[in-house]
């Protein structure tokens, strides 16, 4: 297990290193000089040079790359070009919206998908199964930002149960915050729930065909008892992997959904920074998202290997 | 499940047909503004109503289908053109440094949240259909590489491949002449699925303003335009959304149906 963990850790580090290189150089080749952008076209050359020096743009690329990576390792994400505040603080503020949103959506998607998937598997081939599978087909076909607009139209504009956008802030209390994240979380959760329900169903169906399930039935358990006692636990392994992967999709999907609801999250920060050519913010936020995805995948792999020793021999 | 194939095929053909017809005919000029007739509900003259500039939505949907299909199709093309040879090469040289390099590279692309990177690419290199295609296409490469490699690996163990090797054919020739035709079905099915994902991705990118630029109509930007008007004219948001859903649904059903039709052995619950 230790050997496996070590091997995965090395590949994690390589992935992160390559990812940081790619992100840094993609942004480096971007047209537009941030200093020029901040000062306007008529800036004096010496003012420009001074600002470039202040922003640290005058040193060689590789040196800036090392600075950037080294800074991130110690929690220093650099200073925003436009706001002149530490990027780490800006990210931390926004994370308080994006992270709860992703977790909220993950919870909702799991709460919808588990019963739906189990129900469909238990009623395989019958009307209930067909209905659930039909609904999931529709669920994966609906763009979540469009679904979000429909939710706003119905629940915010017509029924007035929720605000149409914006974030109340956690300082107004936990429930006020949750309330303003509810529609975005539902919009985010829907397609994920559809995918998860399908995984749950097919994983359960695989397990139902196993010998030990026949044994369980043979020793006198009813279909339902066998499903709950032996089937579910074994079917859960692939489902947990997908949940881990979904977390990544939710963080990324939140970027679009935040636009629909005008939520002050990481997604809005990325878009604002892109249009202001605040590249250091874009770099750091994208790297943070990639970091989150890679680390979550790593943890899921480890958990997987801890549960199922057969996987450790595979690489 | 032949029903899936027919229903999906019909829906997809409808969209493709609308896109093709739009080259020669649309009820109105899709870009013509007609302010006095703005924000009309669907009616006999404007079948899907008009938008805030009085443009005919039916015509915009038809031309928008063109954009969606073009972007998604070329993105799938990129994924196949690069991913399939990579997958074939990795399988032919299983366990070699080449295989290792290709598969690790794939893992890396998979690890990136695709939408974030697509946003990054289009934001850095400029918004537009071409950059949207590249951004979506990049993420299709590992999908096709992996699925080709997986299928090719099991084929390499088969007798007819052994026979070809005994006959003195090179690995490259075997890959092209014997492996490729046998993974083609799988690629067609995966291609349909990636096509539908491409449509969704294009819609998302143009919704945030990073896809095709005006005056080229796109379903995603129609939705973005509709957002502030949604309480006034819900049909502005409803119609492009339904167009996207029906297209994606049609392609997914067709993918399912094709898989069952082309290879009954693969008839497993799709996840």
XYZ file of C-alpha atoms in Angstrom:
586
model
C 0.000 0.000 0.000
C 2.819 2.359 0.943
C 4.614 1.629 -2.316
C 1.454 2.267 -4.267
C 0.807 5.526 -2.413
C 4.376 6.653 -3.064
C 4.108 5.861 -6.738
C 0.861 7.793 -7.024
C 2.374 10.670 -5.076
C 5.259 10.953 -7.538
C 2.881 10.997 -10.487
C 0.805 13.600 -8.621
C 3.834 15.854 -8.281
C 4.762 15.426 -11.941
C 1.186 16.211 -12.984
C 1.166 19.372 -10.892
C 4.532 20.479 -12.254
C 3.500 19.961 -15.870
C 0.140 21.612 -15.237
C 1.786 24.685 -13.746
C 4.175 24.935 -16.705
C 1.348 24.667 -19.215
C -0.802 27.263 -17.455
C 2.086 29.675 -16.987
C 3.201 29.552 -20.595
C -0.286 29.620 -22.092
C -0.853 32.849 -20.208
C 2.605 34.172 -21.027
C 1.977 33.994 -24.758
C -1.275 35.892 -24.297
C -1.239 39.111 -26.273
C -1.400 42.311 -24.244
C 0.974 43.726 -21.674
C -0.681 44.181 -18.256
C 1.340 47.334 -17.530
C 0.350 48.853 -20.863
C -3.240 47.863 -20.204
C -3.266 49.544 -16.778
C -1.697 52.785 -17.942
C -3.419 53.104 -21.294
C -1.985 53.623 -24.744
C -0.514 57.085 -24.054
C 1.700 56.047 -21.134
C 5.229 57.462 -20.995
C 7.930 54.831 -21.593
C 9.592 55.470 -18.232
C 6.303 55.207 -16.281
C 5.664 51.972 -18.132
C 9.122 50.651 -17.277
C 8.643 51.622 -13.624
C 5.303 49.839 -13.423
C 6.717 46.774 -15.165
C 9.483 46.693 -12.588
C 6.994 47.100 -9.764
C 4.826 44.260 -11.075
C 7.920 42.107 -11.534
C 7.408 41.866 -15.305
C 10.987 42.884 -16.148
C 12.705 39.681 -15.031
C 13.151 36.663 -17.358
C 10.148 34.347 -17.843
C 11.681 31.289 -16.181
C 12.569 33.341 -13.122
C 8.986 34.586 -12.869
C 7.763 31.022 -13.250
C 9.944 29.857 -10.363
C 8.822 32.826 -8.266
C 5.194 32.039 -9.001
C 5.475 28.326 -8.174
C 7.660 28.969 -5.146
C 5.196 31.574 -3.922
C 2.237 29.251 -4.290
C 4.010 26.541 -2.296
C 4.238 28.972 0.618
C 0.689 30.275 0.179
C 1.772 33.485 -1.559
C -0.171 33.737 -4.811
C 1.282 37.092 -5.794
C -0.384 40.485 -5.931
C -3.236 41.387 -8.252
C -2.192 43.878 -10.936
C -5.455 45.788 -10.850
C -6.540 45.631 -7.211
C -3.026 45.671 -5.690
C -4.239 43.187 -3.077
C -2.794 39.721 -2.437
C -4.350 37.171 -4.795
C -4.555 34.698 -1.923
C -6.981 37.002 -0.072
C -9.140 37.522 -3.151
C -9.249 33.781 -3.757
C -10.064 33.063 -0.116
C -13.016 35.483 -0.249
C -14.400 33.895 -3.398
C -13.766 30.371 -2.168
C -16.369 30.972 0.521
C -18.950 31.093 -2.255
C -17.621 28.563 -4.767
C -16.677 25.798 -2.363
C -19.982 25.706 -0.425
C -21.792 25.871 -3.772
C -19.895 22.844 -5.105
C -20.414 20.892 -1.866
C -24.108 21.818 -1.750
C -24.530 20.665 -5.353
C -22.595 17.453 -4.666
C -24.862 16.707 -1.703
C -28.004 17.349 -3.728
C -26.783 15.283 -6.659
C -25.968 12.352 -4.347
C -29.309 12.632 -2.558
C -31.155 12.511 -5.891
C -28.969 9.943 -7.637
C -28.746 7.249 -4.967
C -32.474 6.545 -4.548
C -33.057 6.961 -8.293
C -30.245 4.583 -9.244
C -31.171 1.972 -6.620
C -34.837 2.143 -7.573
C -34.046 1.735 -11.274
C -31.725 -1.212 -10.642
C -34.246 -2.922 -8.384
C -36.965 -2.551 -11.021
C -34.748 -3.367 -13.978
C -36.568 -3.411 -17.303
C -39.895 -2.392 -15.800
C -41.746 0.895 -16.124
C -40.022 2.513 -13.146
C -36.577 1.749 -14.588
C -37.525 3.047 -18.023
C -38.896 6.255 -16.492
C -35.774 6.889 -14.401
C -33.462 6.137 -17.328
C -35.505 8.409 -19.583
C -35.245 11.175 -17.029
C -31.457 10.744 -16.823
C -31.182 10.920 -20.632
C -32.942 14.246 -20.436
C -30.805 15.285 -17.462
C -27.514 14.872 -19.318
C -28.889 16.702 -22.365
C -29.937 19.855 -20.493
C -27.274 22.585 -20.366
C -27.047 23.524 -16.704
C -26.917 27.256 -17.376
C -30.174 27.044 -19.323
C -31.737 25.027 -16.512
C -30.526 27.754 -14.161
C -32.325 30.395 -16.229
C -35.522 28.367 -16.120
C -35.203 28.006 -12.339
C -34.832 31.775 -12.051
C -37.862 32.307 -14.275
C -40.060 29.929 -12.276
C -38.869 30.204 -8.677
C -37.437 33.709 -8.545
C -39.501 35.760 -10.990
C -42.882 34.026 -10.944
C -43.089 32.440 -7.496
C -40.662 34.827 -5.747
C -39.372 32.068 -3.435
C -35.748 32.984 -4.108
C -33.764 35.980 -5.259
C -32.901 36.033 -8.958
C -29.210 36.400 -8.254
C -26.507 37.719 -6.002
C -25.251 36.306 -2.754
C -26.592 37.291 0.656
C -23.279 36.662 2.398
C -22.575 34.318 5.278
C -22.601 37.187 7.767
C -26.402 37.336 7.372
C -26.503 33.877 8.874
C -26.024 30.332 7.629
C -29.554 29.923 6.270
C -29.516 33.187 4.361
C -26.337 32.016 2.624
C -27.767 28.579 1.913
C -30.971 30.161 0.647
C -29.176 32.235 -1.976
C -27.104 29.224 -3.088
C -30.106 26.895 -3.447
C -31.125 27.621 -7.050
C -27.491 27.611 -8.304
C -26.852 24.343 -6.476
C -29.933 22.697 -7.994
C -28.898 23.850 -11.469
C -25.390 22.479 -10.969
C -26.574 19.228 -9.417
C -29.055 18.167 -12.087
C -26.766 16.855 -14.850
C -24.402 15.369 -12.284
C -27.298 13.582 -10.596
C -28.327 12.118 -13.943
C -24.830 10.752 -14.563
C -24.465 9.483 -11.001
C -27.850 7.727 -11.086
C -26.737 5.892 -14.236
C -23.469 4.815 -12.619
C -25.301 3.709 -9.482
C -27.755 1.651 -11.504
C -25.205 -0.063 -13.740
C -22.872 -0.720 -10.830
C -25.708 -2.326 -8.850
C -26.762 -4.379 -11.863
C -23.187 -5.676 -12.221
C -23.191 -6.701 -8.573
C -26.624 -8.349 -8.801
C -25.159 -10.815 -11.282
C -22.337 -11.872 -8.934
C -22.149 -15.319 -7.322
C -22.239 -13.982 -3.784
C -25.557 -12.338 -4.505
C -26.949 -15.698 -5.596
C -25.551 -17.169 -2.389
C -27.272 -14.455 -0.392
C -30.572 -15.293 -2.070
C -29.925 -19.014 -1.573
C -29.456 -18.627 2.143
C -32.958 -17.183 2.297
C -32.629 -13.426 1.967
C -35.291 -11.693 -0.073
C -34.251 -9.703 -3.160
C -34.574 -6.503 -1.197
C -32.549 -7.787 1.791
C -29.799 -9.095 -0.468
C -29.691 -5.791 -2.322
C -29.389 -3.698 0.807
C -27.042 -5.935 2.809
C -24.630 -7.178 0.168
C -25.316 -5.412 -3.105
C -25.186 -1.790 -2.110
C -21.892 -1.891 -0.257
C -20.102 -3.505 -3.172
C -21.739 -1.301 -5.758
C -20.619 1.796 -3.932
C -16.942 1.611 -4.947
C -17.266 2.792 -8.558
C -19.915 5.260 -7.450
C -17.515 6.887 -4.986
C -14.922 7.322 -7.731
C -17.429 9.137 -9.869
C -18.400 11.352 -6.933
C -14.741 12.309 -6.566
C -14.502 13.166 -10.250
C -17.770 15.068 -10.090
C -16.381 17.384 -7.488
C -13.981 18.606 -10.150
C -16.756 19.092 -12.670
C -18.789 20.963 -10.100
C -15.973 23.387 -9.339
C -15.562 24.029 -13.061
C -19.298 24.058 -13.772
C -19.743 26.598 -11.011
C -17.841 29.081 -13.191
C -20.701 29.220 -15.677
C -23.486 28.992 -13.093
C -21.957 31.877 -11.133
C -22.369 33.982 -14.269
C -26.089 33.184 -14.410
C -26.711 34.087 -10.771
C -24.155 36.901 -10.461
C -22.502 35.038 -7.595
C -19.195 36.512 -6.397
C -17.287 33.235 -6.700
C -14.096 32.037 -8.353
C -15.743 31.956 -11.770
C -16.641 35.630 -11.681
C -13.131 36.353 -10.458
C -11.658 34.539 -13.484
C -13.838 36.412 -15.962
C -13.246 39.795 -14.342
C -9.511 39.178 -14.265
C -9.429 38.039 -17.883
C -11.114 41.206 -19.098
C -8.834 43.349 -16.913
C -5.761 41.415 -18.126
C -5.009 40.664 -14.484
C -3.040 37.608 -15.528
C -1.553 36.719 -12.170
C -5.065 36.229 -10.779
C -6.145 34.117 -13.762
C -3.000 31.998 -13.486
C -3.411 31.369 -9.798
C -7.138 30.644 -9.842
C -6.832 28.219 -12.769
C -3.867 26.524 -11.088
C -5.843 26.257 -7.866
C -8.752 24.587 -9.678
C -6.421 22.163 -11.456
C -4.666 21.480 -8.146
C -8.007 20.698 -6.492
C -8.954 18.302 -9.277
C -5.626 16.471 -9.301
C -5.515 16.148 -5.512
C -9.118 14.938 -5.267
C -8.395 12.321 -7.941
C -5.294 11.266 -6.017
C -7.264 10.891 -2.783
C -9.988 8.915 -4.547
C -7.341 6.597 -6.013
C -5.835 6.045 -2.580
C -9.217 5.410 -0.977
C -10.016 3.016 -3.779
C -6.775 1.095 -3.249
C -7.313 1.014 0.510
C -10.743 -0.570 0.025
C -9.771 -2.935 -2.779
C -6.236 -4.362 -2.454
C -6.374 -5.847 -5.967
C -6.022 -2.371 -7.422
C -2.664 -1.739 -5.823
C -0.812 -4.002 -8.238
C -2.182 -2.050 -11.196
C -0.653 1.265 -12.023
C -33.582 -0.930 -28.470
C -33.921 -0.144 -32.186
C -36.331 2.581 -31.010
C -33.409 4.647 -29.646
C -31.664 4.549 -32.987
C -34.732 5.709 -34.895
C -35.751 8.415 -32.458
C -32.191 9.684 -32.051
C -31.520 9.481 -35.760
C -34.714 11.395 -36.532
C -33.941 14.170 -34.034
C -30.351 14.502 -35.211
C -31.341 14.487 -38.889
C -33.887 17.207 -38.203
C -31.193 19.467 -36.762
C -28.697 18.679 -39.525
C -31.419 19.268 -42.111
C -32.312 22.634 -40.563
C -28.644 23.610 -40.670
C -28.273 22.548 -44.308
C -31.484 24.245 -45.451
C -30.340 27.462 -43.752
C -27.619 27.774 -46.385
C -30.218 28.277 -49.108
C -33.344 29.366 -47.284
C -34.496 30.829 -43.974
C -37.938 32.409 -43.409
C -36.247 35.774 -42.794
C -32.724 37.128 -42.946
C -31.355 35.931 -39.605
C -29.446 39.188 -39.035
C -32.093 41.626 -40.251
C -33.258 43.885 -37.450
C -36.841 45.044 -37.393
C -37.354 47.064 -34.229
C -41.135 47.701 -34.665
C -41.677 43.937 -34.551
C -39.427 43.268 -31.556
C -40.159 40.752 -28.793
C -43.110 39.117 -30.519
C -44.399 35.836 -29.173
C -44.431 32.893 -31.610
C -47.063 33.572 -34.288
C -48.011 32.756 -37.863
C -45.457 35.118 -39.408
C -42.581 34.623 -36.984
C -42.961 30.932 -36.062
C -40.694 31.182 -33.018
C -41.295 34.911 -32.404
C -38.749 37.714 -32.564
C -35.964 38.912 -30.260
C -35.223 42.349 -28.812
C -33.960 43.581 -32.194
C -36.955 42.144 -34.020
C -34.840 39.410 -35.583
C -36.683 36.234 -36.550
C -35.840 33.524 -34.003
C -36.727 30.610 -36.266
C -34.137 31.807 -38.777
C -31.569 32.374 -36.027
C -32.132 28.856 -34.676
C -31.599 27.398 -38.153
C -28.364 29.297 -38.723
C -27.312 28.665 -35.103
C -27.602 24.915 -35.749
C -24.916 25.417 -38.378
C -22.555 26.982 -35.839
C -23.172 24.297 -33.223
C -22.728 21.441 -35.670
C -19.643 22.938 -37.314
C -17.859 23.575 -34.005
C -18.719 20.201 -32.471
C -17.997 18.246 -35.648
C -14.575 19.766 -36.252
C -13.738 19.303 -32.551
C -14.591 15.602 -32.866
C -12.517 15.500 -36.053
C -9.501 16.909 -34.205
C -9.952 14.412 -31.399
C -10.164 11.483 -33.812
C -7.397 12.624 -36.163
C -4.908 12.925 -33.310
C -6.325 10.569 -30.684
C -6.830 7.471 -32.839
C -3.231 7.299 -34.216
C -1.896 7.923 -30.698
C -4.060 5.126 -29.321
C -3.039 2.746 -32.114
C 0.642 3.542 -31.566
C 0.352 3.101 -27.813
C -1.306 -0.297 -28.254
C 1.206 -1.450 -30.891
C 4.085 -0.602 -28.572
C 2.418 -1.654 -25.349
C 4.533 -1.021 -22.273
C 7.146 0.987 -24.155
C 8.144 4.532 -23.276
C 5.908 5.698 -26.121
C 2.883 3.986 -24.595
C 3.785 5.360 -21.182
C 4.271 8.883 -22.519
C 1.007 8.880 -24.468
C -1.023 7.518 -21.598
C 0.504 9.841 -18.984
C -0.075 12.785 -21.304
C -3.674 11.682 -21.617
C -4.050 11.394 -17.858
C -2.770 14.919 -17.570
C -5.287 16.357 -20.031
C -8.029 14.427 -18.241
C -6.976 15.975 -14.948
C -7.638 19.483 -16.220
C -11.176 20.708 -15.699
C -11.967 20.969 -19.410
C -14.288 23.935 -19.179
C -11.772 25.974 -17.197
C -9.076 25.332 -19.769
C -11.426 26.006 -22.654
C -12.237 29.335 -21.030
C -8.538 29.987 -20.530
C -7.676 29.185 -24.148
C -10.463 31.265 -25.649
C -9.791 34.111 -23.229
C -6.075 34.180 -23.970
C -6.163 33.647 -27.719
C -9.348 35.592 -28.279
C -12.995 34.614 -28.362
C -14.206 33.049 -31.574
C -15.427 29.878 -33.213
C -11.948 28.675 -34.234
C -10.520 28.926 -30.726
C -13.643 27.316 -29.302
C -13.108 24.403 -31.693
C -9.482 24.016 -30.616
C -10.362 24.262 -26.931
C -13.056 21.582 -27.228
C -11.007 19.482 -29.640
C -8.019 19.169 -27.302
C -10.152 17.378 -24.757
C -11.416 14.954 -27.360
C -7.878 13.701 -28.066
C -7.388 11.665 -24.863
C -10.918 10.286 -25.091
C -10.246 8.779 -28.508
C -6.674 7.784 -27.662
C -7.794 5.859 -24.603
C -10.725 4.098 -26.195
C -8.633 3.149 -29.267
C -5.791 1.844 -27.130
C -8.122 -0.177 -24.919
C -9.865 -1.856 -27.833
C -6.652 -2.320 -29.820
C -4.855 -4.007 -26.897
C -7.346 -6.863 -26.798
C -7.238 -7.175 -30.589
C -3.458 -7.580 -30.547
C -3.947 -10.834 -28.603
C -6.151 -12.357 -31.294
C -5.109 -15.051 -33.754
C -5.749 -13.082 -36.916
C -3.306 -10.441 -35.771
C -0.769 -13.152 -34.995
C -1.304 -14.465 -38.507
C -0.647 -11.016 -39.938
C 2.528 -10.755 -37.885
C 3.692 -14.151 -39.059
C 3.026 -12.969 -42.609
C 5.620 -10.295 -41.934
C 3.438 -7.196 -41.748
C 4.813 -4.279 -39.763
C 3.092 -3.054 -36.629
C 2.034 0.128 -38.377
C 0.517 -1.789 -41.272
C -1.295 -4.175 -38.949
C -2.652 -1.211 -37.017
C -4.069 0.394 -40.126
C -5.218 -2.708 -42.005
C -6.512 -4.912 -39.207
C -6.875 -3.010 -35.938
C -8.462 0.173 -37.249
C -11.375 -1.478 -39.111
C -12.154 -3.474 -35.990
C -12.293 -0.471 -33.684
C -14.201 1.679 -36.198
C -17.615 0.840 -34.740
C -16.480 1.821 -31.298
C -15.113 5.084 -32.645
C -18.360 5.914 -34.414
C -20.310 5.418 -31.191
C -17.844 7.450 -29.144
C -17.805 10.074 -31.869
C -21.566 10.536 -31.516
C -21.217 10.987 -27.759
C -18.339 13.467 -28.093
C -20.340 15.285 -30.743
C -23.182 15.826 -28.290
C -20.762 16.906 -25.554
C -19.220 19.312 -28.066
C -22.617 20.885 -28.727
C -23.060 21.433 -24.971
C -19.537 22.840 -24.605
C -19.993 25.194 -27.552
C -23.246 26.429 -26.051
C -21.553 27.048 -22.689
C -18.619 28.890 -24.266
C -20.773 31.112 -26.432
C -23.067 31.723 -23.459
C -20.152 33.343 -21.613
C -19.236 35.216 -24.784
C -16.215 33.122 -25.761
C -17.717 31.232 -28.706
C -18.716 32.391 -32.171
C -18.872 36.174 -32.317
C -21.701 38.338 -33.664
C -23.176 38.478 -36.233
C -22.802 34.663 -36.454
C -25.799 33.394 -34.481
C -25.190 30.706 -31.902
C -27.619 29.052 -29.522
C -25.479 29.808 -26.500
C -25.307 33.518 -27.204
C -29.027 33.650 -27.922
C -29.472 32.373 -24.375
C -27.065 34.971 -23.000
C -29.013 37.711 -24.822
C -32.253 36.296 -23.463
C -31.126 36.332 -19.863
C -32.041 39.933 -19.020
C -35.315 39.631 -20.928
C -36.405 36.303 -19.519
C -39.319 37.672 -17.485
C -40.515 39.826 -20.389
C -40.185 37.268 -23.162
C -39.610 33.729 -21.827
C -39.692 32.262 -25.332
C -36.322 33.903 -26.030
C -34.733 31.591 -23.469
C -37.027 28.632 -23.965
C -36.537 28.072 -27.689
C -32.707 27.966 -27.988
C -32.621 25.830 -24.840
C -35.040 23.306 -26.269
C -33.037 23.298 -29.514
C -29.874 22.384 -27.585
C -31.637 19.734 -25.509
C -33.274 18.051 -28.510
C -29.990 17.995 -30.421
C -27.995 16.551 -27.535
C -30.762 14.106 -26.652
C -31.004 13.001 -30.271
C -27.263 12.428 -30.557
C -27.104 10.540 -27.255
C -30.013 8.289 -28.195
C -28.442 7.706 -31.586
C -25.132 6.829 -29.898
C -26.882 4.308 -27.645
C -28.820 2.881 -30.552
C -25.766 2.665 -32.800
C -23.796 0.876 -30.129
C -26.491 -1.753 -29.688
C -26.909 -2.057 -33.431
C -23.223 -2.231 -34.358
C -22.047 -4.409 -31.525
C -24.614 -6.295 -29.467
C -21.814 -7.524 -27.191
C -21.450 -4.011 -25.871
C -25.049 -3.890 -24.760
C -24.355 -2.840 -21.193
C -25.904 -0.095 -19.148
C -24.369 3.121 -20.357
C -22.992 5.365 -17.674
